[in-house]
CSV table of C-alpha atoms in Angstrom, one decimal:
chain,number,residue,atom,x,y,z
A,1,MET,CA,73.4,-67.7,-75.4
A,2,SER,CA,71.5,-66.6,-78.5
A,3,SER,CA,71.3,-63.0,-79.6
A,4,THR,CA,67.6,-63.0,-78.8
A,5,ASN,CA,68.3,-64.0,-75.2
A,6,TRP,CA,71.0,-61.3,-75.0
A,7,GLN,CA,68.4,-58.8,-76.2
A,8,GLN,CA,65.9,-59.9,-73.6
A,9,TRP,CA,68.5,-59.8,-70.9
A,10,ASP,CA,69.3,-56.3,-71.9
A,11,ILE,CA,65.7,-55.4,-71.7
A,12,ARG,CA,65.5,-56.6,-68.2
A,13,LEU,CA,68.8,-55.0,-67.2
A,14,LEU,CA,67.7,-51.7,-68.7
A,15,THR,CA,64.4,-51.9,-66.9
A,16,VAL,CA,66.2,-52.5,-63.6
A,17,LEU,CA,68.4,-49.5,-64.2
A,18,ALA,CA,65.3,-47.4,-65.2
A,19,SER,CA,63.4,-48.6,-62.1
A,20,LEU,CA,66.3,-47.6,-59.8
A,21,ALA,CA,66.4,-44.2,-61.5
A,22,LEU,CA,62.6,-43.7,-61.2
A,23,SER,CA,62.8,-44.7,-57.5
A,24,GLY,CA,65.5,-42.0,-57.0
A,25,PHE,CA,63.3,-39.5,-58.8
A,26,ALA,CA,60.2,-40.4,-56.7
A,27,VAL,CA,62.1,-40.2,-53.4
A,28,ALA,CA,63.8,-36.9,-54.4
A,29,PHE,CA,60.4,-35.3,-54.9
A,30,ALA,CA,58.6,-37.2,-52.2
A,31,SER,CA,56.1,-35.7,-49.8
A,32,LEU,CA,56.1,-36.6,-46.1
A,33,PRO,CA,56.5,-40.2,-45.0
A,34,ASN,CA,53.4,-42.4,-45.0
A,35,ASP,CA,52.0,-43.3,-41.5
A,36,ASP,CA,53.2,-46.9,-41.7
A,37,ALA,CA,56.8,-45.7,-42.2
A,38,TYR,CA,57.0,-44.5,-38.6
A,39,THR,CA,56.1,-48.0,-37.3
A,40,TYR,CA,58.9,-49.6,-39.3
A,41,ILE,CA,61.5,-46.9,-38.4
A,42,ARG,CA,60.7,-47.1,-34.7
A,43,THR,CA,60.9,-50.9,-34.8
A,44,ALA,CA,64.3,-50.6,-36.7
A,45,GLU,CA,65.5,-48.3,-33.9
A,46,ILE,CA,64.5,-50.8,-31.3
A,47,PHE,CA,66.2,-53.6,-33.2
A,48,LEU,CA,69.5,-51.6,-33.3
A,49,GLU,CA,69.3,-50.7,-29.6
A,50,HIS,CA,67.9,-53.9,-28.1
A,51,GLY,CA,68.1,-56.7,-30.6
A,52,VAL,CA,65.7,-59.0,-32.6
A,53,GLY,CA,63.6,-60.1,-29.6
A,54,ALA,CA,62.7,-56.5,-28.6
A,55,ALA,CA,61.9,-55.6,-32.2
A,56,ILE,CA,59.5,-58.6,-32.5
A,57,SER,CA,57.9,-57.7,-29.2
A,58,HIS,CA,57.2,-54.2,-30.6
A,59,TYR,CA,56.1,-55.3,-34.0
A,60,THR,CA,55.3,-58.9,-34.5
A,61,TRP,CA,56.3,-59.5,-38.1
A,62,ALA,CA,59.5,-57.5,-37.9
A,63,GLY,CA,61.5,-58.8,-41.0
A,64,TYR,CA,61.3,-55.6,-42.9
A,65,PRO,CA,62.2,-53.2,-40.1
A,66,ILE,CA,65.2,-55.5,-39.2
A,67,LEU,CA,66.4,-55.3,-42.8
A,68,ILE,CA,66.1,-51.5,-42.6
A,69,GLY,CA,68.2,-51.6,-39.5
A,70,LEU,CA,70.8,-53.9,-41.0
A,71,VAL,CA,71.2,-51.6,-44.1
A,72,SER,CA,71.6,-48.6,-41.8
A,73,LEU,CA,74.8,-50.2,-40.5
A,74,LEU,CA,76.4,-49.1,-43.7
A,75,GLY,CA,76.2,-45.6,-42.4
A,76,LEU,CA,72.8,-44.6,-43.8
A,77,SER,CA,69.9,-43.0,-41.9
A,78,LEU,CA,67.0,-45.3,-41.3
A,79,PHE,CA,64.7,-43.6,-43.7
A,80,THR,CA,67.5,-43.6,-46.4
A,81,SER,CA,68.0,-47.3,-45.7
A,82,ALA,CA,64.3,-47.9,-46.2
A,83,TYR,CA,64.2,-46.1,-49.5
A,84,VAL,CA,67.3,-47.9,-50.7
A,85,LEU,CA,65.7,-51.3,-49.9
A,86,ASN,CA,62.5,-50.3,-51.6
A,87,ALA,CA,64.4,-49.2,-54.8
A,88,ILE,CA,66.1,-52.6,-54.9
A,89,PHE,CA,62.8,-54.5,-54.4
A,90,PHE,CA,61.1,-52.4,-57.1
A,91,ALA,CA,63.9,-53.3,-59.5
A,92,ILE,CA,63.6,-57.0,-58.6
A,93,LEU,CA,59.8,-56.8,-59.1
A,94,ALA,CA,60.3,-55.2,-62.6
A,95,TYR,CA,62.9,-57.9,-63.5
A,96,ALA,CA,60.5,-60.7,-62.3
A,97,PHE,CA,57.5,-59.2,-64.1
A,98,ILE,CA,59.3,-59.1,-67.4
A,99,SER,CA,60.5,-62.6,-66.8
A,100,ILE,CA,57.0,-63.9,-66.2
A,101,VAL,CA,55.7,-62.3,-69.4
A,102,ARG,CA,58.5,-63.5,-71.6
A,103,HIS,CA,58.1,-67.0,-70.3
A,104,LEU,CA,54.6,-66.9,-71.9
A,105,ASP,CA,55.8,-65.2,-75.1
A,106,ASP,CA,59.5,-65.0,-75.9
A,107,SER,CA,59.2,-62.2,-78.5
A,108,ASN,CA,61.3,-59.1,-78.1
A,109,ARG,CA,58.3,-56.7,-78.6
A,110,VAL,CA,56.3,-58.3,-75.8
A,111,ALA,CA,59.3,-58.0,-73.5
A,112,TRP,CA,59.7,-54.3,-74.2
A,113,LEU,CA,55.9,-53.8,-73.7
A,114,ALA,CA,56.2,-55.7,-70.4
A,115,ALA,CA,59.0,-53.3,-69.3
A,116,LEU,CA,56.8,-50.3,-70.2
A,117,THR,CA,53.8,-51.8,-68.4
A,118,VAL,CA,55.5,-52.4,-65.1
A,119,LEU,CA,57.2,-49.0,-65.1
A,120,ALA,CA,54.0,-47.2,-66.0
A,121,TYR,CA,51.5,-49.1,-63.8
A,122,PRO,CA,50.1,-46.2,-61.8
A,123,GLU,CA,48.6,-48.2,-58.9
A,124,LEU,CA,52.0,-49.9,-58.4
A,125,ASN,CA,54.4,-47.0,-58.9
A,126,GLU,CA,52.6,-44.6,-56.6
A,127,TYR,CA,54.2,-46.5,-53.8
A,128,ARG,CA,57.8,-45.8,-54.8
A,129,ASP,CA,58.1,-42.9,-52.4
A,130,MET,CA,56.6,-44.8,-49.5
A,131,VAL,CA,58.1,-47.0,-46.8
A,132,LEU,CA,56.1,-50.2,-47.1
A,133,ARG,CA,56.9,-53.9,-46.4
A,134,ASP,CA,54.5,-54.8,-49.2
A,135,ILE,CA,57.0,-53.8,-51.9
A,136,GLY,CA,59.5,-56.5,-50.8
A,137,PHE,CA,56.6,-59.0,-50.5
A,138,TRP,CA,55.4,-58.3,-54.1
A,139,ALA,CA,58.9,-58.5,-55.5
A,140,MET,CA,59.7,-61.9,-53.9
A,141,LEU,CA,56.3,-63.3,-54.7
A,142,LEU,CA,56.7,-62.4,-58.4
A,143,LEU,CA,60.3,-63.8,-58.4
A,144,ALA,CA,59.0,-67.0,-56.9
A,145,LEU,CA,56.1,-67.2,-59.4
A,146,TRP,CA,58.5,-66.9,-62.3
A,147,ARG,CA,60.8,-69.7,-61.1
A,148,PHE,CA,57.8,-71.9,-60.4
A,149,MET,CA,56.6,-71.4,-64.0
A,150,VAL,CA,60.1,-72.4,-65.2
A,151,PHE,CA,59.9,-75.5,-63.0
A,152,VAL,CA,56.5,-76.4,-64.4
A,153,ASP,CA,57.9,-76.4,-67.9
A,154,THR,CA,61.3,-78.0,-67.3
A,155,ARG,CA,60.5,-80.1,-64.1
A,156,GLN,CA,64.1,-79.4,-63.0
A,157,PHE,CA,64.1,-79.5,-59.3
A,158,SER,CA,66.6,-76.7,-58.9
A,159,HIS,CA,63.9,-74.3,-60.1
A,160,SER,CA,61.5,-75.4,-57.4
A,161,VAL,CA,64.3,-74.8,-54.8
A,162,PHE,CA,64.6,-71.2,-56.1
A,163,PHE,CA,60.8,-70.9,-55.8
A,164,VAL,CA,60.7,-72.1,-52.2
A,165,LEU,CA,63.6,-69.8,-51.2
A,166,ALA,CA,62.0,-66.8,-52.9
A,167,MET,CA,58.7,-67.6,-51.0
A,168,ILE,CA,60.6,-67.7,-47.7
A,169,GLY,CA,62.0,-64.3,-48.7
A,170,ALA,CA,58.4,-63.1,-49.2
A,171,MET,CA,57.5,-64.4,-45.8
A,172,LEU,CA,60.0,-62.0,-44.2
A,173,PHE,CA,57.5,-59.2,-45.2
A,174,ARG,CA,54.0,-60.7,-44.9
A,175,ALA,CA,52.8,-63.8,-43.2
A,176,GLU,CA,50.2,-64.6,-45.9
A,177,ALA,CA,53.1,-65.7,-48.2
A,178,VAL,CA,52.5,-69.1,-46.5
A,179,ILE,CA,49.1,-69.2,-48.3
A,180,TYR,CA,50.7,-68.6,-51.7
A,181,LEU,CA,53.4,-71.2,-50.9
A,182,VAL,CA,50.7,-73.8,-50.3
A,183,ALA,CA,48.4,-72.7,-53.2
A,184,ILE,CA,50.8,-72.3,-56.1
A,185,PRO,CA,52.1,-75.9,-56.3
A,186,PHE,CA,48.5,-77.1,-56.9
A,187,ALA,CA,48.8,-75.6,-60.4
A,188,LEU,CA,50.8,-78.7,-61.3
A,189,PHE,CA,47.6,-80.8,-61.4
A,190,LEU,CA,46.3,-78.6,-64.2
A,191,GLN,CA,49.2,-79.0,-66.6
A,192,SER,CA,47.6,-80.7,-69.6
A,193,ASP,CA,50.9,-81.2,-71.4
A,194,ARG,CA,52.0,-83.7,-68.8
A,195,ASN,CA,50.3,-86.9,-67.7
A,196,THR,CA,48.4,-87.1,-64.3
A,197,LYS,CA,51.0,-89.5,-62.8
A,198,GLU,CA,53.9,-87.2,-63.5
A,199,ASN,CA,52.0,-84.1,-62.2
A,200,ARG,CA,51.2,-85.9,-59.0
A,201,ARG,CA,54.7,-87.2,-58.5
A,202,ASP,CA,56.2,-83.7,-59.0
A,203,PHE,CA,53.6,-82.2,-56.7
A,204,LEU,CA,54.4,-84.6,-53.9
A,205,LYS,CA,58.1,-84.1,-54.4
A,206,LEU,CA,57.7,-80.3,-54.1
A,207,ALA,CA,55.3,-80.6,-51.2
A,208,GLY,CA,57.7,-82.8,-49.4
A,209,PHE,CA,60.5,-80.4,-50.0
A,210,ILE,CA,58.4,-77.5,-48.7
A,211,CYS,CA,57.5,-79.4,-45.6
A,212,GLY,CA,61.1,-80.3,-45.0
A,213,VAL,CA,62.4,-76.7,-45.5
A,214,GLY,CA,59.5,-75.4,-43.3
A,215,ILE,CA,60.5,-77.7,-40.4
A,216,LEU,CA,64.1,-76.7,-40.8
A,217,VAL,CA,63.3,-73.0,-40.8
A,218,PHE,CA,61.1,-73.4,-37.7
A,219,LEU,CA,63.8,-75.2,-35.8
A,220,VAL,CA,66.5,-72.7,-36.8
A,221,LEU,CA,64.3,-69.8,-35.7
A,222,LEU,CA,63.4,-71.7,-32.5
A,223,ALA,CA,67.1,-72.1,-31.7
A,224,ALA,CA,67.5,-68.4,-32.2
A,225,GLY,CA,64.7,-67.8,-29.7
A,226,ILE,CA,62.0,-67.0,-32.2
A,227,ASN,CA,58.9,-69.2,-32.1
A,228,LEU,CA,57.3,-68.9,-35.6
A,229,PHE,CA,54.2,-70.7,-34.5
A,230,LEU,CA,53.6,-68.2,-31.7
A,231,LEU,CA,54.2,-65.3,-34.0
A,232,ILE,CA,51.5,-66.5,-36.4
A,233,LEU,CA,49.1,-67.0,-33.4
A,234,GLU,CA,49.9,-63.4,-32.3
A,235,LEU,CA,49.0,-62.1,-35.7
A,236,LEU,CA,45.8,-64.1,-35.8
A,237,ARG,CA,44.9,-62.7,-32.3
A,238,ILE,CA,44.6,-59.3,-33.9
A,239,TYR,CA,41.5,-60.6,-35.7
A,240,GLN,CA,39.9,-62.1,-32.6
A,241,PRO,CA,37.6,-59.1,-31.9
A,242,PHE,CA,36.4,-59.1,-35.5
A,243,LEU,CA,35.7,-62.8,-35.4
A,244,ILE,CA,33.7,-62.5,-32.1
A,245,SER,CA,31.7,-59.7,-33.7
A,246,LEU,CA,31.1,-61.7,-36.8
A,247,PHE,CA,29.9,-64.9,-35.1
A,248,ASN,CA,28.3,-63.4,-32.0
A,249,PRO,CA,27.0,-59.9,-33.1
A,250,ASP,CA,26.0,-57.5,-30.3
A,251,GLU,CA,22.3,-56.7,-30.4
A,252,ALA,CA,22.9,-53.0,-29.8
A,253,VAL,CA,25.4,-52.8,-32.7
A,254,THR,CA,22.9,-54.6,-34.9
A,255,ALA,CA,20.2,-52.2,-34.0
A,256,ALA,CA,22.4,-49.2,-34.6
A,257,ARG,CA,23.4,-50.6,-38.0
A,258,ALA,CA,19.7,-51.2,-38.9
A,259,ASN,CA,18.9,-47.6,-37.8
A,260,ALA,CA,21.8,-46.2,-39.9
A,261,ILE,CA,20.8,-48.2,-43.0
A,262,PHE,CA,17.0,-48.1,-42.9
A,263,GLY,CA,16.2,-45.2,-40.5
A,264,GLU,CA,14.9,-45.4,-37.0
A,265,TYR,CA,11.4,-46.5,-37.8
A,266,ALA,CA,12.2,-49.0,-40.6
A,267,GLY,CA,15.2,-50.3,-38.7
A,268,ILE,CA,12.9,-51.8,-36.1
A,269,PHE,CA,11.4,-54.1,-38.7
A,270,SER,CA,14.6,-54.7,-40.7
A,271,GLN,CA,17.2,-55.9,-38.3
A,272,GLU,CA,17.2,-59.4,-39.6
A,273,TYR,CA,18.3,-58.1,-43.0
A,274,VAL,CA,21.3,-56.2,-41.8
A,275,SER,CA,23.7,-59.0,-42.4
A,276,ALA,CA,22.5,-59.5,-45.9
A,277,VAL,CA,22.7,-55.8,-46.7
A,278,ILE,CA,26.3,-55.6,-45.3
A,279,ALA,CA,27.3,-58.7,-47.2
A,280,ILE,CA,26.1,-57.1,-50.5
A,281,GLY,CA,27.7,-53.8,-49.6
A,282,LEU,CA,31.1,-55.6,-48.9
A,283,SER,CA,30.8,-57.3,-52.3
A,284,VAL,CA,30.6,-53.9,-53.9
A,285,VAL,CA,33.6,-52.8,-51.8
A,286,LEU,CA,35.5,-55.8,-53.2
A,287,VAL,CA,34.6,-55.1,-56.8
A,288,MET,CA,35.5,-51.4,-56.5
A,289,THR,CA,38.8,-52.1,-54.8
A,290,LEU,CA,39.8,-54.5,-57.5
A,291,PHE,CA,38.8,-51.9,-60.2
A,292,TYR,CA,40.8,-49.1,-58.5
A,293,THR,CA,43.7,-51.5,-57.9
A,294,ILE,CA,43.9,-52.5,-61.6
A,295,GLY,CA,43.4,-48.8,-62.4
A,296,GLY,CA,41.0,-47.2,-64.9
A,297,PRO,CA,43.4,-47.1,-67.9
A,298,PHE,CA,44.5,-50.7,-67.5
A,299,PHE,CA,41.0,-52.0,-66.7
A,300,TRP,CA,39.3,-50.5,-69.7
A,301,LEU,CA,42.2,-51.5,-72.0
A,302,LEU,CA,41.9,-55.1,-70.7
A,303,ALA,CA,38.1,-55.1,-71.1
A,304,PHE,CA,38.5,-54.0,-74.7
A,305,GLY,CA,41.1,-56.6,-75.4
A,306,LEU,CA,39.1,-59.4,-73.9
A,307,MET,CA,36.0,-58.4,-75.8
A,308,ARG,CA,37.9,-58.2,-79.1
A,309,LYS,CA,39.8,-61.5,-78.3
A,310,HIS,CA,43.2,-59.8,-78.6
A,311,ILE,CA,44.8,-62.1,-76.0
A,312,ARG,CA,45.8,-65.6,-76.9
A,313,TRP,CA,48.4,-68.0,-75.3
A,314,HIS,CA,49.0,-71.5,-74.2
A,315,SER,CA,46.4,-71.9,-71.4
A,316,ALA,CA,48.4,-74.4,-69.4
A,317,LYS,CA,51.2,-71.8,-69.0
A,318,VAL,CA,49.0,-69.3,-67.2
A,319,VAL,CA,47.7,-71.7,-64.6
A,320,PRO,CA,50.3,-70.6,-62.0
A,321,ILE,CA,49.3,-66.9,-62.6
A,322,LEU,CA,45.7,-67.9,-62.1
A,323,ALA,CA,46.7,-69.8,-58.9
A,324,VAL,CA,48.2,-66.6,-57.4
A,325,LEU,CA,45.3,-64.5,-58.6
A,326,LEU,CA,42.7,-66.8,-57.0
A,327,ALA,CA,44.8,-67.1,-53.7
A,328,ASN,CA,44.9,-63.3,-53.5
A,329,LEU,CA,41.1,-63.1,-54.2
A,330,LEU,CA,40.5,-65.7,-51.4
A,331,ILE,CA,42.6,-63.6,-49.0
A,332,LEU,CA,40.8,-60.4,-49.9
A,333,VAL,CA,37.3,-62.0,-49.4
A,334,VAL,CA,38.2,-63.5,-46.0
A,335,PHE,CA,39.9,-60.3,-44.8
A,336,LEU,CA,37.1,-58.1,-46.1
A,337,TYR,CA,34.2,-60.1,-44.5
A,338,ILE,CA,36.1,-60.4,-41.2
A,339,THR,CA,37.3,-56.8,-40.8
A,340,LYS,CA,34.8,-54.9,-43.0
A,341,PHE,CA,37.5,-52.9,-44.7
A,342,LEU,CA,40.0,-53.3,-47.6
A,343,THR,CA,42.8,-51.2,-49.0
A,344,GLY,CA,44.3,-51.2,-52.5
A,345,ARG,CA,47.7,-52.5,-51.2
A,346,TYR,CA,46.1,-55.8,-50.2
A,347,ALA,CA,44.7,-56.3,-53.7
A,348,LEU,CA,47.8,-55.3,-55.7
A,349,VAL,CA,48.8,-58.9,-56.2
A,350,PHE,CA,45.6,-59.3,-58.1
A,351,GLY,CA,46.4,-56.1,-60.1
A,352,LEU,CA,49.9,-57.3,-61.0
A,353,MET,CA,48.5,-60.6,-62.2
A,354,ALA,CA,46.0,-58.7,-64.4
A,355,ALA,CA,48.7,-56.4,-65.6
A,356,THR,CA,50.6,-59.4,-67.1
A,357,LEU,CA,47.9,-59.4,-69.8
A,358,VAL,CA,48.6,-55.8,-70.9
A,359,PRO,CA,51.8,-56.5,-73.0
A,360,PHE,CA,50.1,-59.2,-75.0
A,361,LEU,CA,47.0,-57.1,-75.6
A,362,VAL,CA,49.1,-54.1,-76.8
A,363,SER,CA,51.2,-56.4,-78.9
A,364,SER,CA,48.1,-57.8,-80.5
A,365,ILE,CA,46.7,-54.4,-81.2
A,366,ILE,CA,49.9,-53.3,-82.9
A,367,GLU,CA,50.1,-56.6,-84.9
A,368,ARG,CA,46.4,-56.5,-86.1
A,369,ASN,CA,46.7,-52.8,-87.2
A,370,GLN,CA,50.0,-53.1,-89.1
A,371,GLY,CA,49.5,-51.9,-92.6
A,372,GLY,CA,45.8,-51.1,-92.0
A,373,LYS,CA,43.9,-47.9,-92.0
A,374,TRP,CA,43.9,-47.7,-88.2
A,375,GLU,CA,47.7,-48.2,-87.8
A,376,GLN,CA,48.6,-44.6,-87.3
A,377,LEU,CA,45.6,-43.9,-85.0
A,378,SER,CA,46.3,-47.0,-82.8
A,379,THR,CA,50.0,-46.0,-82.6
A,380,TYR,CA,49.0,-42.5,-81.4
A,381,PHE,CA,46.5,-44.0,-78.9
A,382,LEU,CA,49.1,-46.4,-77.4
A,383,ILE,CA,51.7,-43.6,-77.1
A,384,LEU,CA,49.1,-41.4,-75.4
A,385,PHE,CA,48.0,-44.2,-73.2
A,386,PHE,CA,51.4,-45.1,-71.7
A,387,PHE,CA,52.3,-41.4,-71.5
A,388,TYR,CA,49.2,-40.8,-69.4
A,389,CYS,CA,50.1,-43.8,-67.2
A,390,LEU,CA,53.7,-42.5,-66.7
A,391,ILE,CA,52.4,-39.1,-65.7
A,392,ASP,CA,49.9,-40.6,-63.3
A,393,SER,CA,52.6,-42.8,-61.8
A,394,TYR,CA,55.2,-40.2,-61.1
A,395,VAL,CA,53.7,-36.7,-61.1
A,396,SER,CA,51.7,-35.7,-58.0
A,397,PHE,CA,49.1,-33.0,-58.4
A,398,GLY,CA,48.2,-32.9,-54.7
A,399,ARG,CA,48.9,-29.8,-52.6
A,400,SER,CA,52.1,-29.7,-50.7
A,401,LYS,CA,52.0,-30.6,-47.0
A,402,ASP,CA,55.2,-28.8,-46.0
A,403,TRP,CA,53.1,-26.9,-43.4
A,404,LEU,CA,53.2,-30.2,-41.4
A,405,LEU,CA,56.9,-29.7,-41.0
A,406,ASP,CA,56.3,-26.1,-40.0
A,407,ALA,CA,53.8,-27.3,-37.4
A,408,SER,CA,56.4,-29.9,-36.1
A,409,SER,CA,59.1,-27.2,-35.8
A,410,TYR,CA,56.6,-24.9,-33.9
A,411,VAL,CA,55.8,-27.7,-31.5
A,412,GLU,CA,59.6,-28.4,-31.0
A,413,LEU,CA,60.2,-24.7,-30.2
A,414,GLN,CA,57.2,-24.4,-27.9
A,415,ALA,CA,57.9,-27.5,-25.9
A,416,GLU,CA,60.6,-27.4,-23.2
A,417,PRO,CA,62.7,-30.5,-22.7
A,418,ASP,CA,60.4,-31.7,-19.9
A,419,THR,CA,57.2,-30.7,-21.6
A,420,GLN,CA,54.8,-33.4,-22.6
A,421,VAL,CA,53.4,-33.4,-26.2
A,422,LEU,CA,50.0,-35.0,-27.1
A,423,THR,CA,49.2,-35.3,-30.8
A,424,ASN,CA,47.2,-37.4,-33.1
A,425,ASN,CA,49.5,-36.9,-36.1
A,426,HIS,CA,52.5,-39.2,-36.8
A,427,THR,CA,54.5,-36.5,-38.7
A,428,ILE,CA,54.3,-34.0,-35.8
A,429,ALA,CA,55.2,-36.8,-33.3
A,430,TYR,CA,58.3,-37.8,-35.2
A,431,PHE,CA,59.7,-34.5,-36.6
A,432,SER,CA,59.0,-32.5,-33.4
A,433,GLY,CA,61.4,-34.9,-31.6
A,434,ARG,CA,59.2,-34.7,-28.5
A,435,VAL,CA,57.3,-38.0,-28.7
A,436,GLU,CA,59.4,-41.1,-27.9
A,437,ASN,CA,56.9,-43.7,-29.2
A,438,TYR,CA,56.0,-41.6,-32.2
A,439,ASP,CA,54.6,-44.7,-34.0
A,440,VAL,CA,52.0,-45.4,-31.4
A,441,ILE,CA,49.7,-42.5,-32.1
A,442,VAL,CA,45.9,-42.5,-31.4
A,443,ARG,CA,44.3,-40.8,-34.3
A,444,GLU,CA,40.9,-40.4,-32.7
A,445,LEU,CA,41.7,-38.7,-29.4
A,446,LYS,CA,38.9,-38.5,-26.9
A,447,ALA,CA,38.0,-35.5,-24.7
A,448,GLN,CA,39.3,-37.4,-21.7
A,449,ASP,CA,42.7,-37.9,-23.3
A,450,VAL,CA,43.1,-34.1,-23.4
A,451,LEU,CA,41.7,-33.5,-19.9
A,452,ASP,CA,44.0,-36.2,-18.4
A,453,VAL,CA,47.3,-34.5,-19.5
A,454,ALA,CA,49.1,-32.1,-17.2
A,455,PRO,CA,48.9,-28.4,-17.5
A,456,GLY,CA,51.5,-27.0,-19.8
A,457,THR,CA,51.3,-29.9,-22.2
A,458,ILE,CA,51.4,-29.0,-25.9
A,459,VAL,CA,48.4,-30.5,-27.7
A,460,ALA,CA,48.8,-30.6,-31.5
A,461,LEU,CA,45.7,-31.8,-33.2
A,462,GLU,CA,45.0,-32.7,-36.8
A,463,MET,CA,41.6,-31.0,-37.2
A,464,TYR,CA,39.4,-33.4,-39.1
A,465,TYR,CA,35.7,-33.4,-38.4
A,466,GLU,CA,35.7,-35.4,-35.2
A,467,MET,CA,38.5,-33.5,-33.7
A,468,SER,CA,36.8,-30.2,-34.5
A,469,LEU,CA,33.7,-31.4,-32.6
A,470,MET,CA,35.8,-32.6,-29.7
A,471,VAL,CA,37.7,-29.3,-29.0
A,472,GLU,CA,34.3,-27.5,-29.0
A,473,GLN,CA,33.1,-29.5,-26.0
A,474,ALA,CA,32.9,-27.1,-23.1
A,475,PRO,CA,35.3,-28.9,-20.7
A,476,VAL,CA,37.9,-29.3,-23.5
A,477,LYS,CA,37.5,-25.8,-24.8
A,478,ALA,CA,38.0,-24.3,-21.4
A,479,SER,CA,41.2,-26.3,-20.8
A,480,LEU,CA,43.0,-25.4,-24.1
A,481,GLN,CA,44.7,-22.2,-25.1
A,482,LEU,CA,45.1,-21.8,-28.9
A,483,LEU,CA,48.7,-21.0,-29.9
A,484,GLN,CA,48.9,-21.4,-33.6
A,485,GLN,CA,47.1,-22.9,-36.6
A,486,PHE,CA,48.6,-24.4,-39.8
A,487,PRO,CA,48.7,-23.8,-42.7
A,488,SER,CA,46.6,-20.8,-41.8
A,489,ALA,CA,43.9,-19.6,-39.4
A,490,ASP,CA,41.5,-19.5,-42.4
A,491,GLN,CA,42.2,-23.2,-43.3
A,492,PRO,CA,43.3,-24.8,-40.1
A,493,GLN,CA,44.5,-28.4,-40.7
A,494,ILE,CA,46.6,-28.5,-37.6
A,495,ALA,CA,45.8,-26.6,-34.4
A,496,ILE,CA,48.5,-26.2,-31.6
A,497,TYR,CA,47.1,-25.7,-28.1
A,498,ARG,CA,48.6,-25.5,-24.6
A,499,ARG,CA,46.8,-27.3,-21.8
A,500,VAL,CA,45.8,-24.8,-19.1
A,501,ASN,CA,44.1,-25.1,-15.7
């Protein structure tokens, strides 16, 4: 192995070690667990107690919680196991990201800039202290993409095997990995450095291998009592109400939307335009989600670089990256127009693909300004840019929510062993130890939910606007005795009540 390759291996190894250290730092100063964490932890508990079948019954795509449960067999708590897994996957993601970038440009400087980019990408690294299956999905997808890019260049079948296995690993975390597995191989047809016949032959060979492995995996899981086809149908069934609403809209809902958008009078005459207005609004949601997922610093830097033509490479090599980017964009559009909402996590694959441009852009800025009058200024700007990104990634300026733990302890003390607890907050449900199914929490409780519980029940409510209105309703107000408020009576975020006759 050449000295250059050893240097690049060291860069990736050092980045892996840095990533592990940063994950440790993020978890050490982490706030309370994210809401999704409780679903994964509860499913892991069910897996350890009752096995795989029970875990899948509780949470359909249970690969990540099962991994958490398996790691906990080493003697770790479930939350610690989840954080260990996430640290490992973040390290794999960093390794794969640098590998993708250096496959496009083998220079040492670009490799270092890739390391800095992936460690300082704010919209990615803000998830380091969270328990999310997406982290494993992103890591395995990038690993698969890297091996596919190597396969495209070398046409050695061993690399395509690695690609397929990594994509199967991605499927453990998210079912939509199947879409990427199908979409990425089509990049072979756009490889201009090979003839059409060779591209078609390699595509068919890879497609045949994917089909063969898919059938084998299906049969192995079926023998283990897991019907993969039924699991996918179960996931799709979640979207059934959205599809019914999309293709068979309720007239009352349409009228309500028209009134909300145009006003009561104009809404009478504008109902036929509601769908068009919503479609345009959702397009804005998509654009803004992509902007926030890439992040302001990276977005404006990329916009500057593209306008000044700082980014140049062999176009055929980036086709696999474009395939992943377009597949993610397709998923986002379909999901958004069916469900009418979108989160940054779903768009982060798009952001990661865009982030692969950053090292080349920064390298070009450095190269063009070497020895020129702007050299010192551009150096200071880039140092400040990455310093800002690192601070944004790892330093939280939000207010502490330790009062949630105080509220949980208060509920635990107030509730006798046989006392029921009703809450709309996952943290209180889990840390109070009084709610068995702490992951199945209804955030928007109704008045009837409170009135139906037995006298003596502790009712702990997160007091956002709708809950504040609900507890002021006469029947509810008469049935609740206020015990305590957190963090204070002046700023009540959590209100603890006792249900009375």
